[in-house]
Amino acid sequence: MSLGQQKAPKAGESRPTQPLAAGNGEAGRPEGQRLSPLALLSVADSRVMDAQAERLSSALPEELMQHAGSAGAYEIMRHYAPCRVLVACGPGNNGGDGYVLARILRAQGWRVEITPALPPQTPLARAMAARWKGAVVPFSPQAAAEAELVVDAVFGAGLSRPVSPEIAAFFAAADRIVALDLPAGVNGDTGQLMGEVARCERTVAFVRRRPGHFLLPGAEKCGFTRAAEIGMPARITTGFPVRCWRNEPGLWRLPRQHPLDNKYTRGVVNVCGGTVMPGAALLATEGARRSGCGMARIASDPAHVGVFRNGPPGIIVDTAPLAELLTQPHRKYWVCGPGLLPQEAGTLFPVLLEAQCCVVADAGTLDWAREDPQKLRGAAVLTPHDGEFARVFGPVGPDRVESARKAASLIGSVVVLKGYTTVIAAPDGRVALNVHATPALATAGSGDVLSGTVGTCLAAGLPPWEAACAAVWLHGEAGRRAAWSEGGWPIAEDIVAQLGHARGTAEKGTDDPG
């Protein structure tokens, strides 16, 4: 079809979004698609893969271990000059990986010693230990202190109990550490620390990274983390039921500009304006506009309309009663909460749900639902920080991913649990972890900008989980750019100003999603 023959979208309809990138997510992933590079594997996922590999071939687990040890050795040779290396090996297959790594480095002329933190227990670990012909030294803090580089091959991702004081003291004495899979004592699913954990310079994950590589406090112990392919067969990874991903372009795609676009096809975002903190609603509206919606409108009480009409000229301010507004076209997508008092939200939010609107609930709406999460049932997306989450659902607890999953399932809405690692959880159990951000986003009004950006992504036609994921990434990218341009200390208005650039960057990131 030629350009002149293209069919224009109907007024009031968003253009369909592009499909999810190949290999990303359960939603939209064709059967037989390869495992996404954005996939994050739980500890249970890794165990399932290992068990499936053993069933495929009795020789395959050893082959995979050889590849894992080689990947670790290559990472060290790539980033360190030859030096005295001490490899601390544990009782399981992570220890087996360490024995392989030690053999490879020794064959390359490095001075390598093994120190068994615990005797090998699995058949593969015992077999790899038997092949080691080099030096073995007692496991002690002194040995760690004398080494120029210590390799942590003690537990990997499978640790389920606190590390012993002896192991903690050993790594505390080491000057430089490279970990295989995960540092000893970091929980692979939650990022929690099980005992004292030393900080590593680098971590080499196998197949894919774990949630624990991204979640505090464990994320700060991992150093630079790289995922290494180890030859896990496609028969295992193809169609593997992953439920957690790293949030990056390619997990979602926003629609591109189109010759037949108009302000309605790009989506209209409506924002509920409050009486006490009108600036929050203005920031949400500007977040929507700058992130690419075609039109943004504020619904205001006539008695308090002045401050909104003195805002940016591109914002349309409506003073008709909400029930009347909802009878008009282009009133499907709403942001309800920024700048609202709880009682105001309690008046507006149920009316929006009754009209079957697609609503982003934040701030005042979350406070209105204090200790009664069912009040929020029907919202498309919630965007709480830890304090708001606790007031509605109870304390977040040590497992942020599971807390967000349970909350999303409880009320049937996408929950965006904001923080150092923002957790975006869908009611069906899908989770994305976002670390593409900056602490500079911790400024008043930043969350309001995010709410408006979520509204834009919904109005663009993305399903709620994908819309929330896209908005969180755009917000993070805008924050990074604003921090760079403002000496590290941006304000919310600076973040707003960078959203267009952030969306352009996201589009480049999905040109070839892989």
Short mmCIF file of N, CA, C and O in Angstrom, two decimals, residues 41 46 67-69 71-72 94 97 179-181 204-210 213 226-230:
data_model
loop_
_atom_site.label_atom_id
_atom_site.label_comp_id
_atom_site.label_asym_id
_atom_site.label_seq_id
_atom_site.Cartn_x
_atom_site.Cartn_y
_atom_site.Cartn_z
N LEU A 41 16.70 -15.18 35.70
CA LEU A 41 16.36 -16.52 36.16
C LEU A 41 16.33 -16.57 37.68
O LEU A 41 17.27 -16.12 38.35
N SER A 46 16.96 -21.94 37.54
CA SER A 46 18.28 -22.52 37.28
C SER A 46 18.29 -24.01 37.61
O SER A 46 18.88 -24.81 36.86
N HIS A 67 32.10 -25.12 30.30
CA HIS A 67 31.84 -23.81 29.69
C HIS A 67 31.76 -22.72 30.76
O HIS A 67 32.24 -21.60 30.55
N ALA A 68 31.13 -23.04 31.90
CA ALA A 68 31.00 -22.04 32.97
C ALA A 68 32.37 -21.67 33.52
O ALA A 68 32.69 -20.48 33.71
N GLY A 69 33.19 -22.68 33.80
CA GLY A 69 34.54 -22.39 34.29
C GLY A 69 35.35 -21.60 33.28
O GLY A 69 36.10 -20.68 33.63
N ALA A 71 34.14 -19.53 31.04
CA ALA A 71 33.62 -18.16 31.01
C ALA A 71 34.20 -17.33 32.14
O ALA A 71 34.56 -16.16 31.97
N GLY A 72 34.29 -17.94 33.33
CA GLY A 72 34.87 -17.23 34.46
C GLY A 72 36.35 -16.94 34.24
O GLY A 72 36.83 -15.83 34.54
N ASN A 94 28.86 -25.08 41.91
CA ASN A 94 29.57 -23.81 41.80
C ASN A 94 31.05 -24.02 42.13
O ASN A 94 31.93 -23.44 41.48
N ASP A 97 32.67 -25.45 39.11
CA ASP A 97 33.03 -24.39 38.15
C ASP A 97 34.38 -23.78 38.53
O ASP A 97 35.20 -23.45 37.67
N ALA A 179 33.35 -13.13 41.68
CA ALA A 179 32.41 -14.18 42.07
C ALA A 179 31.88 -14.91 40.84
O ALA A 179 31.67 -14.30 39.78
N LEU A 180 31.66 -16.19 41.00
CA LEU A 180 30.98 -16.98 39.97
C LEU A 180 29.52 -17.12 40.35
O LEU A 180 29.19 -17.65 41.42
N ASP A 181 28.66 -16.63 39.51
CA ASP A 181 27.20 -16.65 39.65
C ASP A 181 26.72 -15.60 40.64
O ASP A 181 26.02 -14.67 40.27
N VAL A 204 30.37 -13.06 37.46
CA VAL A 204 30.04 -13.70 36.19
C VAL A 204 28.83 -14.60 36.43
O VAL A 204 28.91 -15.60 37.15
N ALA A 205 27.68 -14.22 35.86
CA ALA A 205 26.47 -15.04 35.95
C ALA A 205 26.44 -16.00 34.77
O ALA A 205 27.02 -15.72 33.72
N PHE A 206 25.75 -17.11 34.95
CA PHE A 206 25.70 -18.13 33.90
C PHE A 206 24.30 -18.22 33.31
O PHE A 206 23.31 -18.25 34.03
N VAL A 207 24.22 -18.27 32.01
CA VAL A 207 23.00 -18.30 31.19
C VAL A 207 22.34 -16.92 31.20
O VAL A 207 22.29 -16.24 30.19
N ARG A 208 21.80 -16.52 32.34
CA ARG A 208 21.22 -15.19 32.50
C ARG A 208 21.46 -14.71 33.93
O ARG A 208 21.75 -15.50 34.83
N ARG A 209 21.31 -13.41 34.14
CA ARG A 209 21.46 -12.88 35.49
C ARG A 209 20.26 -13.24 36.35
O ARG A 209 19.25 -13.73 35.87
N ARG A 210 20.41 -13.01 37.64
CA ARG A 210 19.38 -13.31 38.64
C ARG A 210 18.77 -12.01 39.16
O ARG A 210 19.43 -10.96 39.13
N HIS A 213 21.00 -9.93 41.44
CA HIS A 213 22.05 -9.05 40.91
C HIS A 213 21.59 -7.59 40.84
O HIS A 213 22.42 -6.69 40.71
N ARG A 226 28.23 -9.60 34.56
CA ARG A 226 28.04 -9.98 33.16
C ARG A 226 27.46 -11.37 33.10
O ARG A 226 27.84 -12.25 33.88
N ALA A 227 26.51 -11.57 32.19
CA ALA A 227 25.94 -12.90 31.97
C ALA A 227 26.69 -13.58 30.85
O ALA A 227 26.90 -13.01 29.78
N ALA A 228 27.10 -14.81 31.09
CA ALA A 228 27.87 -15.57 30.10
C ALA A 228 27.05 -16.75 29.60
O ALA A 228 26.46 -17.50 30.39
N GLU A 229 26.97 -16.88 28.29
CA GLU A 229 26.35 -18.06 27.70
C GLU A 229 27.27 -19.27 27.95
O GLU A 229 28.50 -19.17 27.80
N ILE A 230 26.69 -20.39 28.33
CA ILE A 230 27.51 -21.57 28.60
C ILE A 230 27.07 -22.77 27.76
O ILE A 230 27.43 -23.91 28.05
#
